[in-house]
PDB file of C-alpha atoms in Angstrom:
ATOM      1  CA  ASP A   1     103.298 237.492 -35.572  1.00 61.00           C
ATOM      2  CA  GLY A   2     104.648 233.931 -35.303  1.00 69.00           C
ATOM      3  CA  GLY A   3     103.127 230.933 -36.984  1.00 93.00           C
ATOM      4  CA  ILE A   4     103.230 228.263 -39.636  1.00 95.00           C
ATOM      5  CA  THR A   5     102.371 229.062 -43.213  1.00 95.00           C
ATOM      6  CA  GLN A   6     101.585 226.641 -45.992  1.00 96.00           C
ATOM      7  CA  SER A   7     101.253 227.472 -49.644  1.00 91.00           C
ATOM      8  CA  PRO A   8      99.422 227.205 -51.858  1.00 92.00           C
ATOM      9  CA  LYS A   9      96.012 226.623 -50.272  1.00 92.00           C
ATOM     10  CA  TYR A  10      94.944 224.573 -53.310  1.00 93.00           C
ATOM     11  CA  LEU A  11      97.228 222.756 -55.738  1.00 92.00           C
ATOM     12  CA  PHE A  12      96.435 220.847 -58.889  1.00 90.00           C
ATOM     13  CA  ARG A  13      98.651 218.093 -60.191  1.00 87.00           C
ATOM     14  CA  LYS A  14      98.652 216.584 -63.633  1.00 87.00           C
ATOM     15  CA  GLU A  15      99.378 212.912 -64.195  1.00 83.00           C
ATOM     16  CA  GLY A  16     103.107 212.175 -64.042  1.00 85.00           C
ATOM     17  CA  GLN A  17     103.953 215.544 -62.548  1.00 90.00           C
ATOM     18  CA  ASN A  18     105.905 216.272 -59.386  1.00 93.00           C
ATOM     19  CA  VAL A  19     104.574 219.062 -57.188  1.00 94.00           C
ATOM     20  CA  THR A  20     106.089 220.740 -54.140  1.00 95.00           C
ATOM     21  CA  LEU A  21     104.150 221.967 -51.118  1.00 96.00           C
ATOM     22  CA  SER A  22     105.686 224.738 -49.072  1.00 96.00           C
ATOM     23  CA  CYS A  23     105.841 224.902 -45.273  1.00 97.00           C
ATOM     24  CA  GLU A  24     107.503 227.775 -43.415  1.00 97.00           C
ATOM     25  CA  GLN A  25     107.600 228.525 -39.693  1.00 97.00           C
ATOM     26  CA  ASN A  26     108.969 231.510 -37.786  1.00 96.00           C
ATOM     27  CA  LEU A  27     108.510 229.975 -34.346  1.00 94.00           C
ATOM     28  CA  ASN A  28     112.154 228.905 -34.067  1.00 94.00           C
ATOM     29  CA  HIS A  29     110.994 225.300 -33.705  1.00 94.00           C
ATOM     30  CA  ASP A  30     113.529 222.530 -34.213  1.00 93.00           C
ATOM     31  CA  ALA A  31     111.116 219.803 -35.312  1.00 93.00           C
ATOM     32  CA  MET A  32     108.808 219.798 -38.340  1.00 95.00           C
ATOM     33  CA  TYR A  33     106.323 217.256 -39.684  1.00 96.00           C
ATOM     34  CA  TRP A  34     104.190 216.457 -42.715  1.00 97.00           C
ATOM     35  CA  TYR A  35     100.837 214.695 -42.377  1.00 96.00           C
ATOM     36  CA  ARG A  36      98.204 213.604 -44.827  1.00 96.00           C
ATOM     37  CA  GLN A  37      94.475 213.571 -44.072  1.00 94.00           C
ATOM     38  CA  ASP A  38      91.958 211.633 -46.139  1.00 92.00           C
ATOM     39  CA  PRO A  39      88.166 211.979 -45.713  1.00 85.00           C
ATOM     40  CA  GLY A  40      86.892 210.296 -42.553  1.00 80.00           C
ATOM     41  CA  GLN A  41      90.381 209.394 -41.432  1.00 83.00           C
ATOM     42  CA  GLY A  42      92.897 210.683 -38.963  1.00 87.00           C
ATOM     43  CA  LEU A  43      96.202 212.271 -39.801  1.00 92.00           C
ATOM     44  CA  ARG A  44      98.960 209.987 -41.034  1.00 94.00           C
ATOM     45  CA  LEU A  45     102.629 210.904 -40.756  1.00 93.00           C
ATOM     46  CA  ILE A  46     104.551 211.184 -44.033  1.00 96.00           C
ATOM     47  CA  TYR A  47     107.956 212.551 -42.968  1.00 96.00           C
ATOM     48  CA  TYR A  48     109.420 214.321 -39.991  1.00 94.00           C
ATOM     49  CA  SER A  49     112.579 216.239 -39.189  1.00 95.00           C
ATOM     50  CA  GLN A  50     113.959 216.752 -35.707  1.00 92.00           C
ATOM     51  CA  ILE A  51     116.810 219.003 -36.801  1.00 92.00           C
ATOM     52  CA  VAL A  52     118.171 220.771 -39.866  1.00 94.00           C
ATOM     53  CA  ASN A  53     119.686 218.500 -42.523  1.00 95.00           C
ATOM     54  CA  ASP A  54     118.077 215.420 -41.007  1.00 94.00           C
ATOM     55  CA  PHE A  55     114.709 213.777 -41.592  1.00 95.00           C
ATOM     56  CA  GLN A  56     113.031 210.397 -41.154  1.00 94.00           C
ATOM     57  CA  LYS A  57     110.278 208.511 -42.939  1.00 95.00           C
ATOM     58  CA  GLY A  58     106.906 208.336 -41.306  1.00 93.00           C
ATOM     59  CA  ASP A  59     104.242 205.698 -41.829  1.00 91.00           C
ATOM     60  CA  ILE A  60     103.370 206.533 -45.452  1.00 95.00           C
ATOM     61  CA  ALA A  61     106.546 207.974 -47.015  1.00 96.00           C
ATOM     62  CA  GLU A  62     106.350 206.123 -50.346  1.00 96.00           C
ATOM     63  CA  GLY A  63     105.923 208.532 -53.257  1.00 95.00           C
ATOM     64  CA  TYR A  64     107.014 211.566 -51.229  1.00 97.00           C
ATOM     65  CA  SER A  65     110.313 213.345 -50.627  1.00 97.00           C
ATOM     66  CA  VAL A  66     111.405 216.176 -48.327  1.00 98.00           C
ATOM     67  CA  SER A  67     114.377 218.391 -47.576  1.00 97.00           C
ATOM     68  CA  ARG A  68     115.368 220.379 -44.496  1.00 97.00           C
ATOM     69  CA  GLU A  69     118.089 222.791 -45.546  1.00 97.00           C
ATOM     70  CA  LYS A  70     116.890 225.592 -43.283  1.00 96.00           C
ATOM     71  CA  LYS A  71     115.352 225.500 -39.830  1.00 96.00           C
ATOM     72  CA  GLU A  72     112.353 227.532 -41.010  1.00 97.00           C
ATOM     73  CA  SER A  73     111.477 225.485 -44.080  1.00 98.00           C
ATOM     74  CA  PHE A  74     110.370 221.884 -44.707  1.00 98.00           C
ATOM     75  CA  PRO A  75     109.049 221.481 -48.278  1.00 98.00           C
ATOM     76  CA  LEU A  76     107.262 218.302 -49.328  1.00 97.00           C
ATOM     77  CA  THR A  77     107.432 216.983 -52.901  1.00 97.00           C
ATOM     78  CA  VAL A  78     104.669 214.705 -54.082  1.00 95.00           C
ATOM     79  CA  THR A  79     106.248 212.644 -56.841  1.00 93.00           C
ATOM     80  CA  SER A  80     104.634 210.870 -59.762  1.00 88.00           C
ATOM     81  CA  ALA A  81     105.225 207.621 -57.840  1.00 87.00           C
ATOM     82  CA  GLN A  82     102.463 208.597 -55.407  1.00 89.00           C
ATOM     83  CA  LYS A  83      99.452 206.960 -57.062  1.00 86.00           C
ATOM     84  CA  ASN A  84      96.760 208.457 -54.872  1.00 90.00           C
ATOM     85  CA  PRO A  85      97.922 211.980 -54.050  1.00 92.00           C
ATOM     86  CA  THR A  86      94.521 213.635 -53.633  1.00 93.00           C
ATOM     87  CA  ALA A  87      94.337 214.606 -49.949  1.00 94.00           C
ATOM     88  CA  PHE A  88      94.633 217.436 -47.451  1.00 95.00           C
ATOM     89  CA  TYR A  89      98.279 217.960 -46.478  1.00 97.00           C
ATOM     90  CA  LEU A  90      99.178 219.407 -43.109  1.00 96.00           C
ATOM     91  CA  CYS A  91     102.529 220.674 -41.891  1.00 97.00           C
ATOM     92  CA  ALA A  92     103.319 220.967 -38.186  1.00 96.00           C
ATOM     93  CA  SER A  93     106.192 222.043 -35.989  1.00 95.00           C
ATOM     94  CA  SER A  94     107.202 221.693 -32.360  1.00 92.00           C
ATOM     95  CA  PRO A  95     109.946 223.288 -30.251  1.00 89.00           C
ATOM     96  CA  GLN A  96     111.609 219.915 -29.956  1.00 79.00           C
ATOM     97  CA  ALA A  97     110.607 216.431 -31.024  1.00 71.00           C
ATOM     98  CA  VAL A  98     108.654 215.374 -27.933  1.00 70.00           C
ATOM     99  CA  GLU A  99     106.682 218.556 -27.433  1.00 77.00           C
ATOM    100  CA  THR A 100     103.228 219.635 -28.592  1.00 87.00           C
ATOM    101  CA  GLN A 101     102.913 220.037 -32.347  1.00 91.00           C
ATOM    102  CA  TYR A 102     101.311 223.102 -33.887  1.00 93.00           C
ATOM    103  CA  PHE A 103      99.752 222.932 -37.324  1.00 95.00           C
ATOM    104  CA  GLY A 104      99.620 225.128 -40.404  1.00 96.00           C
ATOM    105  CA  PRO A 105      96.395 225.801 -42.343  1.00 95.00           C
ATOM    106  CA  GLY A 106      96.933 222.972 -44.833  1.00 95.00           C
ATOM    107  CA  THR A 107      97.155 222.501 -48.613  1.00 96.00           C
ATOM    108  CA  ARG A 108      94.529 220.603 -50.574  1.00 95.00           C
ATOM    109  CA  LEU A 109      96.054 218.692 -53.485  1.00 94.00           C
ATOM    110  CA  LEU A 110      93.837 217.640 -56.359  1.00 92.00           C
ATOM    111  CA  VAL A 111      94.723 215.571 -59.412  1.00 86.00           C
ATOM    112  CA  LEU A 112      93.563 216.735 -62.841  1.00 81.00           C
TER     113      LEU A 112
ATOM    114  CA  ASP B   1      96.546 198.135 -37.172  1.00 67.00           C
ATOM    115  CA  GLN B   2      94.845 201.141 -35.592  1.00 78.00           C
ATOM    116  CA  GLN B   3      96.746 201.902 -32.390  1.00 91.00           C
ATOM    117  CA  VAL B   4      94.540 204.865 -31.490  1.00 95.00           C
ATOM    118  CA  LYS B   5      90.797 204.543 -31.966  1.00 95.00           C
ATOM    119  CA  GLN B   6      87.913 206.927 -31.675  1.00 96.00           C
ATOM    120  CA  ASN B   7      84.959 204.606 -32.006  1.00 92.00           C
ATOM    121  CA  SER B   8      82.268 207.269 -32.195  1.00 95.00           C
ATOM    122  CA  PRO B   9      82.334 209.047 -35.565  1.00 94.00           C
ATOM    123  CA  SER B  10      79.918 211.689 -34.345  1.00 96.00           C
ATOM    124  CA  LEU B  11      78.340 213.157 -31.222  1.00 97.00           C
ATOM    125  CA  SER B  12      75.496 215.633 -30.822  1.00 98.00           C
ATOM    126  CA  VAL B  13      74.817 217.538 -27.591  1.00 98.00           C
ATOM    127  CA  GLN B  14      72.708 220.467 -26.500  1.00 98.00           C
ATOM    128  CA  GLU B  15      74.316 223.797 -25.733  1.00 97.00           C
ATOM    129  CA  GLY B  16      75.226 224.086 -22.050  1.00 97.00           C
ATOM    130  CA  ARG B  17      75.429 220.330 -21.503  1.00 98.00           C
ATOM    131  CA  ILE B  18      78.547 218.199 -21.174  1.00 98.00           C
ATOM    132  CA  SER B  19      80.300 216.739 -24.220  1.00 98.00           C
ATOM    133  CA  ILE B  20      82.333 213.583 -23.649  1.00 98.00           C
ATOM    134  CA  LEU B  21      84.637 212.398 -26.397  1.00 98.00           C
ATOM    135  CA  ASN B  22      86.354 209.050 -26.023  1.00 98.00           C
ATOM    136  CA  CYS B  23      89.588 207.540 -27.264  1.00 98.00           C
ATOM    137  CA  ASP B  24      91.089 204.083 -26.828  1.00 97.00           C
ATOM    138  CA  TYR B  25      94.645 202.978 -27.476  1.00 97.00           C
ATOM    139  CA  THR B  26      96.435 199.663 -27.667  1.00 95.00           C
ATOM    140  CA  ASN B  27     100.123 200.481 -27.217  1.00 91.00           C
ATOM    141  CA  SER B  28     101.206 200.649 -23.571  1.00 90.00           C
ATOM    142  CA  MET B  29     104.378 202.489 -24.665  1.00 88.00           C
ATOM    143  CA  PHE B  30     102.419 205.685 -25.337  1.00 91.00           C
ATOM    144  CA  ASP B  31     103.363 208.187 -22.659  1.00 89.00           C
ATOM    145  CA  TYR B  32     101.834 211.469 -23.814  1.00 91.00           C
ATOM    146  CA  PHE B  33      98.366 212.174 -25.155  1.00 95.00           C
ATOM    147  CA  LEU B  34      96.887 215.209 -26.860  1.00 95.00           C
ATOM    148  CA  TRP B  35      93.523 216.443 -28.092  1.00 97.00           C
ATOM    149  CA  TYR B  36      93.180 218.619 -31.175  1.00 97.00           C
ATOM    150  CA  LYS B  37      90.161 220.449 -32.582  1.00 97.00           C
ATOM    151  CA  LYS B  38      89.763 220.870 -36.323  1.00 94.00           C
ATOM    152  CA  TYR B  39      87.429 222.897 -38.496  1.00 93.00           C
ATOM    153  CA  PRO B  40      86.934 221.927 -42.175  1.00 87.00           C
ATOM    154  CA  ALA B  41      89.751 222.976 -44.512  1.00 85.00           C
ATOM    155  CA  GLU B  42      91.866 224.230 -41.593  1.00 90.00           C
ATOM    156  CA  GLY B  43      94.769 222.851 -39.610  1.00 93.00           C
ATOM    157  CA  PRO B  44      94.130 221.217 -36.220  1.00 94.00           C
ATOM    158  CA  THR B  45      94.351 223.425 -33.158  1.00 95.00           C
ATOM    159  CA  PHE B  46      95.926 222.072 -29.976  1.00 94.00           C
ATOM    160  CA  LEU B  47      93.467 221.893 -27.070  1.00 96.00           C
ATOM    161  CA  ILE B  48      94.925 220.032 -24.133  1.00 96.00           C
ATOM    162  CA  SER B  49      97.403 217.289 -23.307  1.00 95.00           C
ATOM    163  CA  ILE B  50      98.168 214.833 -20.545  1.00 95.00           C
ATOM    164  CA  SER B  51     101.234 212.903 -19.530  1.00 93.00           C
ATOM    165  CA  SER B  52     100.938 209.227 -18.647  1.00 92.00           C
ATOM    166  CA  ILE B  53     102.034 209.991 -15.089  1.00 94.00           C
ATOM    167  CA  LYS B  54      98.782 211.896 -14.509  1.00 96.00           C
ATOM    168  CA  ASP B  55      95.154 210.841 -14.642  1.00 96.00           C
ATOM    169  CA  LYS B  56      93.552 214.244 -15.101  1.00 98.00           C
ATOM    170  CA  ASN B  57      94.388 217.610 -16.616  1.00 97.00           C
ATOM    171  CA  GLU B  58      92.071 220.598 -16.691  1.00 98.00           C
ATOM    172  CA  ASP B  59      92.129 223.817 -18.702  1.00 96.00           C
ATOM    173  CA  GLY B  60      89.061 226.006 -18.448  1.00 97.00           C
ATOM    174  CA  ARG B  61      86.075 224.193 -19.927  1.00 98.00           C
ATOM    175  CA  PHE B  62      88.249 221.294 -21.109  1.00 98.00           C
ATOM    176  CA  THR B  63      89.294 218.331 -18.960  1.00 98.00           C
ATOM    177  CA  VAL B  64      91.124 215.242 -20.130  1.00 98.00           C
ATOM    178  CA  PHE B  65      90.992 212.015 -18.133  1.00 98.00           C
ATOM    179  CA  LEU B  66      93.422 209.142 -18.583  1.00 98.00           C
ATOM    180  CA  ASN B  67      92.757 205.578 -17.430  1.00 97.00           C
ATOM    181  CA  LYS B  68      95.983 203.689 -18.112  1.00 95.00           C
ATOM    182  CA  SER B  69      94.706 200.318 -16.951  1.00 95.00           C
ATOM    183  CA  ALA B  70      91.864 200.537 -19.459  1.00 97.00           C
ATOM    184  CA  LYS B  71      94.033 202.264 -22.092  1.00 97.00           C
ATOM    185  CA  HIS B  72      91.329 204.884 -22.403  1.00 97.00           C
ATOM    186  CA  LEU B  73      91.205 208.651 -22.378  1.00 97.00           C
ATOM    187  CA  SER B  74      88.343 211.065 -22.622  1.00 98.00           C
ATOM    188  CA  LEU B  75      87.833 214.761 -23.225  1.00 98.00           C
ATOM    189  CA  HIS B  76      85.089 216.530 -21.294  1.00 98.00           C
ATOM    190  CA  ILE B  77      83.792 219.907 -22.434  1.00 98.00           C
ATOM    191  CA  VAL B  78      81.610 221.730 -19.917  1.00 97.00           C
ATOM    192  CA  PRO B  79      79.541 223.679 -20.739  1.00 98.00           C
ATOM    193  CA  SER B  80      79.390 222.931 -24.443  1.00 98.00           C
ATOM    194  CA  GLN B  81      79.014 225.878 -26.796  1.00 97.00           C
ATOM    195  CA  PRO B  82      77.971 226.028 -30.467  1.00 96.00           C
ATOM    196  CA  GLY B  83      81.488 227.211 -31.330  1.00 96.00           C
ATOM    197  CA  ASP B  84      82.795 223.875 -30.059  1.00 97.00           C
ATOM    198  CA  SER B  85      81.243 222.178 -33.089  1.00 97.00           C
ATOM    199  CA  ALA B  86      84.212 220.678 -34.948  1.00 97.00           C
ATOM    200  CA  VAL B  87      86.121 217.433 -35.445  1.00 96.00           C
ATOM    201  CA  TYR B  88      88.128 216.342 -32.417  1.00 97.00           C
ATOM    202  CA  PHE B  89      91.214 214.158 -32.770  1.00 96.00           C
ATOM    203  CA  CYS B  90      93.040 212.396 -30.009  1.00 96.00           C
ATOM    204  CA  ALA B  91      96.721 211.662 -30.559  1.00 95.00           C
ATOM    205  CA  ALA B  92      99.324 209.642 -28.718  1.00 94.00           C
ATOM    206  CA  ALA B  93     103.097 209.938 -28.568  1.00 90.00           C
ATOM    207  CA  LEU B  94     105.490 207.063 -28.038  1.00 81.00           C
ATOM    208  CA  SER B  95     108.056 207.188 -25.286  1.00 71.00           C
ATOM    209  CA  GLY B  96     111.486 208.062 -26.551  1.00 69.00           C
ATOM    210  CA  ASN B  97     112.656 211.072 -28.464  1.00 59.00           C
ATOM    211  CA  THR B  98     110.922 210.545 -31.814  1.00 70.00           C
ATOM    212  CA  GLY B  99     108.151 213.133 -31.753  1.00 75.00           C
ATOM    213  CA  LYS B 100     105.859 210.841 -33.738  1.00 83.00           C
ATOM    214  CA  LEU B 101     102.159 211.277 -33.043  1.00 89.00           C
ATOM    215  CA  ILE B 102      99.582 208.590 -33.795  1.00 91.00           C
ATOM    216  CA  PHE B 103      96.130 210.044 -34.459  1.00 93.00           C
ATOM    217  CA  GLY B 104      92.672 208.589 -34.047  1.00 95.00           C
ATOM    218  CA  GLN B 105      90.096 208.872 -36.814  1.00 94.00           C
ATOM    219  CA  GLY B 106      88.328 211.818 -35.240  1.00 95.00           C
ATOM    220  CA  THR B 107      84.880 212.466 -33.748  1.00 97.00           C
ATOM    221  CA  THR B 108      82.607 215.139 -35.174  1.00 96.00           C
ATOM    222  CA  LEU B 109      80.950 217.097 -32.377  1.00 98.00           C
ATOM    223  CA  GLN B 110      77.809 219.087 -33.037  1.00 98.00           C
ATOM    224  CA  VAL B 111      76.578 221.402 -30.309  1.00 98.00           C
ATOM    225  CA  LYS B 112      72.998 222.482 -30.898  1.00 96.00           C
ATOM    226  CA  PRO B 113      71.808 225.904 -29.701  1.00 93.00           C
TER     227      PRO B 113
END
């Protein structure tokens, strides 16, 4: 049963703390993406990776970091430098970079 | 600078009637457009797409129209069903092999029984 999984569903961050959001896909897709959604707004691209061991900054990469050591996994770290981290985070993947993207269920990050 | 705009935050239609969701864009380099449907606290679900070389694409109850001269696309849902009630996002992809999608702000569709 192929798909994209994100964990956890809800995540709480304390001030000054780094947190890591997980994204795993078993679709054998080359490309993976991280988006952020804020209330009443569209999705904004944080980082994307077209191939293993390579990734590029999106439109709002400041305060975030990623790694792509395996094809199936694209974890996102929200660092303490991200001053407004409360949002709904969505991971997506596509067979290759220019094809339709398919999304995971999302992780809601809240700041304590 | 909002390159993809959905100017109607919400739309309400009666069950069985047509729903028309609109999207405008400013960048003539966009060459691929997509519509996604999203329920609260869930990831978006892909609905339908269209390449810039076409002006219409149809899939069941969903049809997307592209007017390149006006830089405008629309999603038609006929007939509308209560289960179609959700937020609809249009997205555009730039030509070239980047894979970056630019999303509109979304339109909330409510289909009344």
